[in-house]
Amino acid sequence: MPVNSSEITPEKVYKKRRSLIAAGLGVLALPLLDRGYGLLQQKQEEKNLPFARVALEPSRQNQPLEPTPYETVTGYNNYYEFGYNKDDPAKADKSLITSPWSVEIGGEGADKPGIYDIEEIKGEHAIENHLYRFRCVEAWSMVIPWNGIKLAEVIKAAAPNSKAKFVRFTTLNDPQQMPNADWAGGPYVEGLTIDEAMNPLTLLATGIYDKPLEQQNGAPIRLVVPWKYGFKYAKSIVKIELVEQMPQNTWWLQNKREYGFYANVNPRFDHPRWTQATERIIGKLGRKPTLLYNGYAEEVAHMYPDLDNRLYFY
Ligand code: MTE
């Protein structure tokens, strides 16, 4: 069932809700912001600029990124098909058969559908290295050196037509290979708009730290969308479809009030149960302020010109 436009929060309701939240949470959240965050400047910006354009914080955005150690990236994971605790996926038996592995590319928006072996995909497209911030919706973060292919290259090869408005990702769901395969009642599914999928930041990752992806990180191929919360990064992908209707995504199906389709990182819009203004850096003490679009506003804000309410929700 595609998402019905009546489920989109009307702008007026959203704005009213936002000011109520801002008034209420301002008091709670302010002590969490460190002095460098520039509270005065932030207030000034709020008065003068459209919401989506504030808080770019170039000084912080340009700080050198410190990669999270390999052992941490591969030891603290969310991959519920292998268990609910953060160390379950790393401890699980290596039961996923990652070779051979094929990915089906199709949907009504693809004029050249096909089923490709992962080695074929890797051989046809350049593997790039990108050090990206990673921000989970649970308010923790890492910095990860990914190796991967631009998703745009794979989509272009499928000859998208005018029906290609969204991209739907389906992941492996096999109880023989995954001890908790059925946790969501079906395969983990995710989606992007076609513009988001074609954005040069968006990757199909095949490795981390120049090593092939470990099972717990979504071997052999997973999505990377650095300006979005981590639940968008579907792991162990088996199907990519170019479609006309907005796809459903697993976390929205789990809890529609808490997890939206867009899920863009937004320090101004709290999760209903916790603040998104700051984040815990895994492996370090303390918290740091969260950046709008996770620090990638320059590359992605143009995709959301009138979509304040889609920074987090639909
Ligand atoms: N993909 C599948 N198939 N199953 C999952 O449980 N968890 C998501 C996402 N992709 C998940 C998934 C969530 S909530 C997050 S935060 C990231 O994977 C975590 O990626 P990492 O473990 O490599 O850090």
PDB file of C-alpha atoms in Angstrom, residues 5 25 31 36 46 104 114 119 142 144 146 180 191 196 207 233 241 250 253 300-301 306-307:
ATOM      1  CA  SER A   5      -1.187  11.796   0.908  1.00  0.00           C
ATOM      2  CA  LEU A  25      11.933  21.237  24.550  1.00  0.00           C
ATOM      3  CA  PRO A  31      21.769  22.742  28.539  1.00  0.00           C
ATOM      4  CA  GLY A  36      30.326  26.479  20.475  1.00  0.00           C
ATOM      5  CA  GLU A  46      15.595  30.942  13.032  1.00  0.00           C
ATOM      6  CA  GLU A 104      17.710  -8.263  -9.160  1.00  0.00           C
ATOM      7  CA  GLY A 114      18.146  -7.830 -15.041  1.00  0.00           C
ATOM      8  CA  GLU A 119      30.969  -9.736  -8.883  1.00  0.00           C
ATOM      9  CA  MET A 142      30.276   6.825  14.133  1.00  0.00           C
ATOM     10  CA  ILE A 144      32.889   5.105   8.666  1.00  0.00           C
ATOM     11  CA  TRP A 146      33.095   2.995   3.169  1.00  0.00           C
ATOM     12  CA  ASN A 180      15.887 -14.016  13.725  1.00  0.00           C
ATOM     13  CA  GLY A 191      13.067   3.245  -0.111  1.00  0.00           C
ATOM     14  CA  GLU A 196      17.958  10.799  -3.371  1.00  0.00           C
ATOM     15  CA  GLY A 207      33.316  -2.805   2.073  1.00  0.00           C
ATOM     16  CA  TYR A 233      20.842   1.834   5.171  1.00  0.00           C
ATOM     17  CA  GLU A 241      13.212  -1.724  -8.002  1.00  0.00           C
ATOM     18  CA  THR A 250      10.229  -1.548   7.552  1.00  0.00           C
ATOM     19  CA  LEU A 253       5.615  -0.296   9.206  1.00  0.00           C
ATOM     20  CA  VAL A 300      21.364  17.588  -0.259  1.00  0.00           C
ATOM     21  CA  ALA A 301      19.288  20.553   1.005  1.00  0.00           C
ATOM     22  CA  ASP A 306       9.670  23.256   0.605  1.00  0.00           C
ATOM     23  CA  LEU A 307       9.773  20.156   2.708  1.00  0.00           C
TER      24      LEU A 307
END
